[in-house]
């Protein structure tokens, strides 16, 4: 009998504190072998019997993970049959190779357990909770520990942030969650998942996304650990909530818009179906649970769990619902409590009321709304507009980008998600090969120094000639277009060249390189001088000063009385990196607002 491949049987998720505790108890000699042992175990044959997954360490040794609740919650639930057990490297290695079991914010009390939020919830205090006056000593200590663990990631870089560095981050995340710091704890776990994806060459890894997660983690922890930490609502936003608060929403008549795949850095995947109420408000129905790209690709076919609604998410995106006793979270998610009743109803085409009103909102107002919202996954970030395809754009590191005319602006259109397991990229390539094609789209704003959107769904423009594109709206992450759907596909489009990168790109590149390769990436003498000169020449003197400060923090090393180099100042380097990363993010938002403000001519070939 052939042993099943490791990919056929997934490892159960392991609680962060279990991974951290097992790694911390290893001897110094075994710690050096941890990363290699984790990589070896990940490739070994596995079998499953009930709640137990067994791994053949070798011909005579078996490693077991017992997960009766769906996750490994104690160190005793990982058992090894080798002679050195329980002090062997195998238990810590398999915990480091397994997914992270993260306690996630749930909805109202009766929500389904597999529909958690994919992101930390930076909400205010729950109804009835006292508003916090200031972080208590335990919270300050936990935030400081998380800060130091994040600084260690920056010091080591992605390649150096192996299982031990990740275990320290998981331990700090667990401590932070116990003190009520739910938002930074979730960000820390997202950082660990991002590091694992980067180190395993996961095709879904994006350095820019991991950089943004680390930036937010350090920013939140730094604000919490300072003596003059925020209080009241600001503090509540930094802490986050353990569960998502829901309030009564009454009766709702909802019209489906589109399905958006979710592939979150927290290790969760699924779908968000966006629907619209008769008053123009947007609501979300989610099915997000621990998983990867496979779950995200299949989730549109899952049944919507809301009252008696017997439809899939894909069907809801083209139909509607009538809901009574609705419960709604502050960010527009619909709860699935026992008192909620829902039945299927007719939908509305994108060109008909009330749905068509979304495309009548002036584009500048939509862009301003999206830029003002800190959550890149919220309804506020959705953009509803019409556009005309111009052709593909050559961009370094982003091969699947097309240019389109949108209200007189040349806008770059990127896939909603670049993971090859989803349909976004293939669909965008087909659309790029159909110059002149007019589309009505739902997209997400991408903050950049040029107008840029991520495409989620597309349909025909009202009044456009028949046969010029998809005859009905399609979800570009799920529905795969064919050449027959795009009669113009195959024509020779204008191949638009890449515009010169904005000088701010130089700062972004150094910030990301610091995370990718660690402190040495910006420590070499003169390594940033050319970039600093270009930034100053472009009038970005603050960016140049921050890059200079980042270089000094990386390069300055003091010596002891014997002339030996002392360890680098990780605190100083983390502060300099955070300042540069935060400035780059805010400057990108400002440039994005300016780019959308005035029409531009299309670039020439």
PDB file of N, CA and C in Angstrom, residues 282-362:
ATOM      1  N   UNK A 282     -24.001  49.035   1.977  1.00  0.00           N
ATOM      2  CA  UNK A 282     -23.426  47.758   1.586  1.00  0.00           C
ATOM      3  C   UNK A 282     -23.267  46.861   2.812  1.00  0.00           C
ATOM      4  N   UNK A 283     -23.569  45.580   2.622  1.00  0.00           N
ATOM      5  CA  UNK A 283     -23.435  44.590   3.683  1.00  0.00           C
ATOM      6  C   UNK A 283     -22.616  43.417   3.153  1.00  0.00           C
ATOM      7  N   UNK A 284     -22.026  42.667   4.086  1.00  0.00           N
ATOM      8  CA  UNK A 284     -21.185  41.526   3.710  1.00  0.00           C
ATOM      9  C   UNK A 284     -21.684  40.259   4.376  1.00  0.00           C
ATOM     10  N   UNK A 285     -21.738  39.185   3.599  1.00  0.00           N
ATOM     11  CA  UNK A 285     -21.992  37.843   4.119  1.00  0.00           C
ATOM     12  C   UNK A 285     -20.706  37.047   3.928  1.00  0.00           C
ATOM     13  N   UNK A 286     -20.145  36.542   5.023  1.00  0.00           N
ATOM     14  CA  UNK A 286     -18.833  35.925   4.957  1.00  0.00           C
ATOM     15  C   UNK A 286     -18.896  34.441   5.263  1.00  0.00           C
ATOM     16  N   UNK A 287     -17.973  33.716   4.665  1.00  0.00           N
ATOM     17  CA  UNK A 287     -17.702  32.332   5.033  1.00  0.00           C
ATOM     18  C   UNK A 287     -16.187  32.196   4.997  1.00  0.00           C
ATOM     19  N   UNK A 288     -15.555  32.509   6.106  1.00  0.00           N
ATOM     20  CA  UNK A 288     -14.099  32.544   6.212  1.00  0.00           C
ATOM     21  C   UNK A 288     -13.683  31.664   7.377  1.00  0.00           C
ATOM     22  N   UNK A 289     -12.730  30.766   7.132  1.00  0.00           N
ATOM     23  CA  UNK A 289     -12.271  29.830   8.153  1.00  0.00           C
ATOM     24  C   UNK A 289     -10.806  29.516   7.891  1.00  0.00           C
ATOM     25  N   UNK A 290     -10.125  28.847   8.829  1.00  0.00           N
ATOM     26  CA  UNK A 290      -8.735  28.465   8.562  1.00  0.00           C
ATOM     27  C   UNK A 290      -8.627  27.671   7.268  1.00  0.00           C
ATOM     28  N   UNK A 291      -7.678  28.054   6.438  1.00  0.00           N
ATOM     29  CA  UNK A 291      -7.507  27.384   5.156  1.00  0.00           C
ATOM     30  C   UNK A 291      -6.633  28.197   4.228  1.00  0.00           C
ATOM     31  N   UNK A 292      -6.440  27.684   3.022  1.00  0.00           N
ATOM     32  CA  UNK A 292      -5.578  28.329   2.044  1.00  0.00           C
ATOM     33  C   UNK A 292      -6.302  28.618   0.753  1.00  0.00           C
ATOM     34  N   UNK A 293      -5.518  28.641  -0.341  1.00  0.00           N
ATOM     35  CA  UNK A 293      -6.082  29.033  -1.630  1.00  0.00           C
ATOM     36  C   UNK A 293      -7.166  28.068  -2.109  1.00  0.00           C
ATOM     37  N   UNK A 294      -7.046  26.786  -1.749  1.00  0.00           N
ATOM     38  CA  UNK A 294      -8.067  25.829  -2.165  1.00  0.00           C
ATOM     39  C   UNK A 294      -9.423  26.163  -1.593  1.00  0.00           C
ATOM     40  N   UNK A 295      -9.458  26.544  -0.320  1.00  0.00           N
ATOM     41  CA  UNK A 295     -10.736  26.912   0.287  1.00  0.00           C
ATOM     42  C   UNK A 295     -11.279  28.195  -0.330  1.00  0.00           C
ATOM     43  N   UNK A 296     -10.397  29.159  -0.587  1.00  0.00           N
ATOM     44  CA  UNK A 296     -10.849  30.406  -1.208  1.00  0.00           C
ATOM     45  C   UNK A 296     -11.435  30.146  -2.591  1.00  0.00           C
ATOM     46  N   UNK A 297     -10.828  29.228  -3.342  1.00  0.00           N
ATOM     47  CA  UNK A 297     -11.303  28.944  -4.703  1.00  0.00           C
ATOM     48  C   UNK A 297     -12.649  28.241  -4.706  1.00  0.00           C
ATOM     49  N   UNK A 298     -12.949  27.473  -3.656  1.00  0.00           N
ATOM     50  CA  UNK A 298     -14.194  26.699  -3.620  1.00  0.00           C
ATOM     51  C   UNK A 298     -15.329  27.413  -2.894  1.00  0.00           C
ATOM     52  N   UNK A 299     -15.018  28.462  -2.135  1.00  0.00           N
ATOM     53  CA  UNK A 299     -15.982  29.007  -1.179  1.00  0.00           C
ATOM     54  C   UNK A 299     -17.212  29.624  -1.839  1.00  0.00           C
ATOM     55  N   UNK A 300     -17.115  30.063  -3.093  1.00  0.00           N
ATOM     56  CA  UNK A 300     -18.293  30.647  -3.737  1.00  0.00           C
ATOM     57  C   UNK A 300     -19.415  29.632  -3.893  1.00  0.00           C
ATOM     58  N   UNK A 301     -19.071  28.357  -3.876  1.00  0.00           N
ATOM     59  CA  UNK A 301     -20.086  27.321  -3.997  1.00  0.00           C
ATOM     60  C   UNK A 301     -20.660  26.867  -2.668  1.00  0.00           C
ATOM     61  N   UNK A 302     -20.181  27.437  -1.556  1.00  0.00           N
ATOM     62  CA  UNK A 302     -20.710  27.072  -0.247  1.00  0.00           C
ATOM     63  C   UNK A 302     -22.081  27.697  -0.035  1.00  0.00           C
ATOM     64  N   UNK A 303     -22.891  27.050   0.780  1.00  0.00           N
ATOM     65  CA  UNK A 303     -24.233  27.548   1.056  1.00  0.00           C
ATOM     66  C   UNK A 303     -24.176  28.743   1.993  1.00  0.00           C
ATOM     67  N   UNK A 304     -24.957  29.760   1.696  1.00  0.00           N
ATOM     68  CA  UNK A 304     -25.066  30.931   2.562  1.00  0.00           C
ATOM     69  C   UNK A 304     -25.781  30.531   3.842  1.00  0.00           C
ATOM     70  N   UNK A 305     -25.162  30.787   4.975  1.00  0.00           N
ATOM     71  CA  UNK A 305     -25.744  30.391   6.259  1.00  0.00           C
ATOM     72  C   UNK A 305     -26.406  31.599   6.904  1.00  0.00           C
ATOM     73  N   UNK A 306     -27.608  31.843   6.486  1.00  0.00           N
ATOM     74  CA  UNK A 306     -28.382  32.969   7.011  1.00  0.00           C
ATOM     75  C   UNK A 306     -29.851  32.595   6.947  1.00  0.00           C
ATOM     76  N   UNK A 307     -30.448  32.339   8.113  1.00  0.00           N
ATOM     77  CA  UNK A 307     -31.854  31.988   8.140  1.00  0.00           C
ATOM     78  C   UNK A 307     -32.156  30.770   7.285  1.00  0.00           C
ATOM     79  N   UNK A 308     -33.205  30.868   6.498  1.00  0.00           N
ATOM     80  CA  UNK A 308     -33.620  29.765   5.637  1.00  0.00           C
ATOM     81  C   UNK A 308     -33.182  29.962   4.190  1.00  0.00           C
ATOM     82  N   UNK A 309     -32.244  30.836   3.965  1.00  0.00           N
ATOM     83  CA  UNK A 309     -31.777  31.086   2.600  1.00  0.00           C
ATOM     84  C   UNK A 309     -31.050  29.861   2.075  1.00  0.00           C
ATOM     85  N   UNK A 310     -31.596  29.243   1.046  1.00  0.00           N
ATOM     86  CA  UNK A 310     -31.012  28.026   0.479  1.00  0.00           C
ATOM     87  C   UNK A 310     -30.352  28.361  -0.856  1.00  0.00           C
ATOM     88  N   UNK A 311     -29.253  29.066  -0.775  1.00  0.00           N
ATOM     89  CA  UNK A 311     -28.535  29.437  -1.992  1.00  0.00           C
ATOM     90  C   UNK A 311     -27.048  29.480  -1.681  1.00  0.00           C
ATOM     91  N   UNK A 312     -26.242  29.384  -2.714  1.00  0.00           N
ATOM     92  CA  UNK A 312     -24.799  29.501  -2.549  1.00  0.00           C
ATOM     93  C   UNK A 312     -24.402  30.976  -2.622  1.00  0.00           C
ATOM     94  N   UNK A 313     -23.171  31.243  -2.255  1.00  0.00           N
ATOM     95  CA  UNK A 313     -22.683  32.620  -2.353  1.00  0.00           C
ATOM     96  C   UNK A 313     -22.688  33.091  -3.807  1.00  0.00           C
ATOM     97  N   UNK A 314     -22.345  32.209  -4.730  1.00  0.00           N
ATOM     98  CA  UNK A 314     -22.363  32.586  -6.143  1.00  0.00           C
ATOM     99  C   UNK A 314     -23.774  32.942  -6.592  1.00  0.00           C
ATOM    100  N   UNK A 315     -24.757  32.173  -6.148  1.00  0.00           N
ATOM    101  CA  UNK A 315     -26.152  32.459  -6.520  1.00  0.00           C
ATOM    102  C   UNK A 315     -26.639  33.752  -5.873  1.00  0.00           C
ATOM    103  N   UNK A 316     -26.209  34.013  -4.640  1.00  0.00           N
ATOM    104  CA  UNK A 316     -26.625  35.243  -3.978  1.00  0.00           C
ATOM    105  C   UNK A 316     -26.072  36.470  -4.684  1.00  0.00           C
ATOM    106  N   UNK A 317     -24.860  36.360  -5.233  1.00  0.00           N
ATOM    107  CA  UNK A 317     -24.253  37.494  -5.929  1.00  0.00           C
ATOM    108  C   UNK A 317     -25.069  37.918  -7.140  1.00  0.00           C
ATOM    109  N   UNK A 318     -25.908  37.022  -7.670  1.00  0.00           N
ATOM    110  CA  UNK A 318     -26.761  37.373  -8.813  1.00  0.00           C
ATOM    111  C   UNK A 318     -28.228  37.421  -8.413  1.00  0.00           C
ATOM    112  N   UNK A 319     -28.524  37.229  -7.133  1.00  0.00           N
ATOM    113  CA  UNK A 319     -29.905  37.243  -6.674  1.00  0.00           C
ATOM    114  C   UNK A 319     -30.099  38.214  -5.542  1.00  0.00           C
ATOM    115  N   UNK A 320     -30.979  37.851  -4.601  1.00  0.00           N
ATOM    116  CA  UNK A 320     -31.264  38.752  -3.498  1.00  0.00           C
ATOM    117  C   UNK A 320     -31.779  37.998  -2.292  1.00  0.00           C
ATOM    118  N   UNK A 321     -32.015  38.728  -1.207  1.00  0.00           N
ATOM    119  CA  UNK A 321     -32.532  38.159   0.034  1.00  0.00           C
ATOM    120  C   UNK A 321     -33.505  39.135   0.672  1.00  0.00           C
ATOM    121  N   UNK A 322     -34.467  38.572   1.400  1.00  0.00           N
ATOM    122  CA  UNK A 322     -35.303  39.359   2.303  1.00  0.00           C
ATOM    123  C   UNK A 322     -34.990  38.849   3.705  1.00  0.00           C
ATOM    124  N   UNK A 323     -34.526  39.731   4.566  1.00  0.00           N
ATOM    125  CA  UNK A 323     -34.049  39.345   5.894  1.00  0.00           C
ATOM    126  C   UNK A 323     -34.889  40.062   6.945  1.00  0.00           C
ATOM    127  N   UNK A 324     -35.286  39.325   7.974  1.00  0.00           N
ATOM    128  CA  UNK A 324     -35.941  39.926   9.134  1.00  0.00           C
ATOM    129  C   UNK A 324     -35.142  39.564  10.381  1.00  0.00           C
ATOM    130  N   UNK A 325     -35.168  40.455  11.365  1.00  0.00           N
ATOM    131  CA  UNK A 325     -34.384  40.227  12.572  1.00  0.00           C
ATOM    132  C   UNK A 325     -32.901  40.264  12.329  1.00  0.00           C
ATOM    133  N   UNK A 326     -32.451  41.060  11.359  1.00  0.00           N
ATOM    134  CA  UNK A 326     -31.040  41.097  10.994  1.00  0.00           C
ATOM    135  C   UNK A 326     -30.187  41.645  12.132  1.00  0.00           C
ATOM    136  N   UNK A 327     -28.960  41.149  12.214  1.00  0.00           N
ATOM    137  CA  UNK A 327     -27.956  41.724  13.110  1.00  0.00           C
ATOM    138  C   UNK A 327     -26.777  42.155  12.255  1.00  0.00           C
ATOM    139  N   UNK A 328     -26.217  43.335  12.569  1.00  0.00           N
ATOM    140  CA  UNK A 328     -25.196  43.938  11.729  1.00  0.00           C
ATOM    141  C   UNK A 328     -24.042  44.407  12.602  1.00  0.00           C
ATOM    142  N   UNK A 329     -22.803  44.119  12.184  1.00  0.00           N
ATOM    143  CA  UNK A 329     -21.622  44.601  12.890  1.00  0.00           C
ATOM    144  C   UNK A 329     -21.296  46.015  12.421  1.00  0.00           C
ATOM    145  N   UNK A 330     -20.421  46.731  13.139  1.00  0.00           N
ATOM    146  CA  UNK A 330     -20.081  48.101  12.719  1.00  0.00           C
ATOM    147  C   UNK A 330     -19.490  48.177  11.316  1.00  0.00           C
ATOM    148  N   UNK A 331     -18.831  47.097  10.854  1.00  0.00           N
ATOM    149  CA  UNK A 331     -18.247  47.138   9.509  1.00  0.00           C
ATOM    150  C   UNK A 331     -19.157  46.522   8.447  1.00  0.00           C
ATOM    151  N   UNK A 332     -20.454  46.311   8.794  1.00  0.00           N
ATOM    152  CA  UNK A 332     -21.425  45.893   7.790  1.00  0.00           C
ATOM    153  C   UNK A 332     -21.573  44.404   7.593  1.00  0.00           C
ATOM    154  N   UNK A 333     -20.964  43.587   8.434  1.00  0.00           N
ATOM    155  CA  UNK A 333     -21.138  42.143   8.314  1.00  0.00           C
ATOM    156  C   UNK A 333     -22.486  41.731   8.906  1.00  0.00           C
ATOM    157  N   UNK A 334     -23.150  40.839   8.225  1.00  0.00           N
ATOM    158  CA  UNK A 334     -24.439  40.342   8.686  1.00  0.00           C
ATOM    159  C   UNK A 334     -24.228  39.121   9.567  1.00  0.00           C
ATOM    160  N   UNK A 335     -24.824  39.137  10.768  1.00  0.00           N
ATOM    161  CA  UNK A 335     -24.728  38.012  11.674  1.00  0.00           C
ATOM    162  C   UNK A 335     -25.723  36.928  11.322  1.00  0.00           C
ATOM    163  N   UNK A 336     -25.432  35.704  11.802  1.00  0.00           N
ATOM    164  CA  UNK A 336     -26.291  34.560  11.502  1.00  0.00           C
ATOM    165  C   UNK A 336     -26.867  33.978  12.786  1.00  0.00           C
ATOM    166  N   UNK A 337     -27.339  34.850  13.664  1.00  0.00           N
ATOM    167  CA  UNK A 337     -27.908  34.398  14.929  1.00  0.00           C
ATOM    168  C   UNK A 337     -29.202  33.630  14.740  1.00  0.00           C
ATOM    169  N   UNK A 338     -29.658  32.989  15.836  1.00  0.00           N
ATOM    170  CA  UNK A 338     -30.856  32.144  15.750  1.00  0.00           C
ATOM    171  C   UNK A 338     -32.116  32.938  15.420  1.00  0.00           C
ATOM    172  N   UNK A 339     -32.140  34.213  15.761  1.00  0.00           N
ATOM    173  CA  UNK A 339     -33.329  35.003  15.501  1.00  0.00           C
ATOM    174  C   UNK A 339     -33.412  35.573  14.104  1.00  0.00           C
ATOM    175  N   UNK A 340     -32.397  35.335  13.282  1.00  0.00           N
ATOM    176  CA  UNK A 340     -32.382  35.890  11.927  1.00  0.00           C
ATOM    177  C   UNK A 340     -33.182  34.989  10.996  1.00  0.00           C
ATOM    178  N   UNK A 341     -34.027  35.596  10.187  1.00  0.00           N
ATOM    179  CA  UNK A 341     -34.811  34.878   9.179  1.00  0.00           C
ATOM    180  C   UNK A 341     -34.488  35.471   7.821  1.00  0.00           C
ATOM    181  N   UNK A 342     -34.285  34.600   6.830  1.00  0.00           N
ATOM    182  CA  UNK A 342     -33.953  35.083   5.490  1.00  0.00           C
ATOM    183  C   UNK A 342     -34.491  34.124   4.447  1.00  0.00           C
ATOM    184  N   UNK A 343     -35.010  34.668   3.372  1.00  0.00           N
ATOM    185  CA  UNK A 343     -35.479  33.864   2.242  1.00  0.00           C
ATOM    186  C   UNK A 343     -34.960  34.487   0.956  1.00  0.00           C
ATOM    187  N   UNK A 344     -34.819  33.661  -0.066  1.00  0.00           N
ATOM    188  CA  UNK A 344     -34.313  34.143  -1.354  1.00  0.00           C
ATOM    189  C   UNK A 344     -35.314  35.085  -2.012  1.00  0.00           C
ATOM    190  N   UNK A 345     -34.770  35.993  -2.807  1.00  0.00           N
ATOM    191  CA  UNK A 345     -35.601  36.950  -3.528  1.00  0.00           C
ATOM    192  C   UNK A 345     -34.918  37.280  -4.847  1.00  0.00           C
ATOM    193  N   UNK A 346     -35.622  38.039  -5.672  1.00  0.00           N
ATOM    194  CA  UNK A 346     -35.066  38.458  -6.956  1.00  0.00           C
ATOM    195  C   UNK A 346     -33.915  39.439  -6.734  1.00  0.00           C
ATOM    196  N   UNK A 347     -32.925  39.362  -7.608  1.00  0.00           N
ATOM    197  CA  UNK A 347     -31.856  40.343  -7.605  1.00  0.00           C
ATOM    198  C   UNK A 347     -32.186  41.503  -8.518  1.00  0.00           C
ATOM    199  N   UNK A 348     -31.204  42.332  -8.767  1.00  0.00           N
ATOM    200  CA  UNK A 348     -31.379  43.479  -9.667  1.00  0.00           C
ATOM    201  C   UNK A 348     -30.151  43.603 -10.548  1.00  0.00           C
ATOM    202  N   UNK A 349     -30.321  43.800 -11.863  1.00  0.00           N
ATOM    203  CA  UNK A 349     -29.163  44.000 -12.741  1.00  0.00           C
ATOM    204  C   UNK A 349     -28.390  45.253 -12.336  1.00  0.00           C
ATOM    205  N   UNK A 350     -27.125  45.284 -12.707  1.00  0.00           N
ATOM    206  CA  UNK A 350     -26.291  46.435 -12.357  1.00  0.00           C
ATOM    207  C   UNK A 350     -26.789  47.738 -12.990  1.00  0.00           C
ATOM    208  N   UNK A 351     -27.527  47.631 -14.074  1.00  0.00           N
ATOM    209  CA  UNK A 351     -27.974  48.848 -14.754  1.00  0.00           C
ATOM    210  C   UNK A 351     -29.337  49.318 -14.249  1.00  0.00           C
ATOM    211  N   UNK A 352     -29.946  48.551 -13.309  1.00  0.00           N
ATOM    212  CA  UNK A 352     -31.288  48.892 -12.827  1.00  0.00           C
ATOM    213  C   UNK A 352     -31.224  49.390 -11.394  1.00  0.00           C
ATOM    214  N   UNK A 353     -32.222  50.184 -11.028  1.00  0.00           N
ATOM    215  CA  UNK A 353     -32.314  50.654  -9.646  1.00  0.00           C
ATOM    216  C   UNK A 353     -32.759  49.511  -8.742  1.00  0.00           C
ATOM    217  N   UNK A 354     -32.324  49.501  -7.481  1.00  0.00           N
ATOM    218  CA  UNK A 354     -31.513  50.532  -6.818  1.00  0.00           C
ATOM    219  C   UNK A 354     -30.012  50.341  -6.986  1.00  0.00           C
ATOM    220  N   UNK A 355     -29.595  49.216  -7.616  1.00  0.00           N
ATOM    221  CA  UNK A 355     -28.166  48.907  -7.688  1.00  0.00           C
ATOM    222  C   UNK A 355     -27.402  49.916  -8.531  1.00  0.00           C
ATOM    223  N   UNK A 356     -28.023  50.404  -9.611  1.00  0.00           N
ATOM    224  CA  UNK A 356     -27.328  51.323 -10.515  1.00  0.00           C
ATOM    225  C   UNK A 356     -26.863  52.593  -9.821  1.00  0.00           C
ATOM    226  N   UNK A 357     -27.467  52.929  -8.680  1.00  0.00           N
ATOM    227  CA  UNK A 357     -27.076  54.150  -7.970  1.00  0.00           C
ATOM    228  C   UNK A 357     -25.628  54.106  -7.502  1.00  0.00           C
ATOM    229  N   UNK A 358     -25.087  52.903  -7.312  1.00  0.00           N
ATOM    230  CA  UNK A 358     -23.692  52.799  -6.870  1.00  0.00           C
ATOM    231  C   UNK A 358     -22.737  53.362  -7.909  1.00  0.00           C
ATOM    232  N   UNK A 359     -23.064  53.219  -9.171  1.00  0.00           N
ATOM    233  CA  UNK A 359     -22.206  53.721 -10.251  1.00  0.00           C
ATOM    234  C   UNK A 359     -22.455  55.199 -10.547  1.00  0.00           C
ATOM    235  N   UNK A 360     -23.459  55.779  -9.908  1.00  0.00           N
ATOM    236  CA  UNK A 360     -23.744  57.194 -10.133  1.00  0.00           C
ATOM    237  C   UNK A 360     -23.020  58.097  -9.149  1.00  0.00           C
ATOM    238  N   UNK A 361     -22.403  57.523  -8.111  1.00  0.00           N
ATOM    239  CA  UNK A 361     -21.631  58.328  -7.165  1.00  0.00           C
ATOM    240  C   UNK A 361     -20.390  58.846  -7.879  1.00  0.00           C
ATOM    241  N   UNK A 362     -20.106  60.147  -7.842  1.00  0.00           N
ATOM    242  CA  UNK A 362     -18.924  60.675  -8.538  1.00  0.00           C
ATOM    243  C   UNK A 362     -17.659  59.933  -8.124  1.00  0.00           C
TER     244      UNK A 362
END
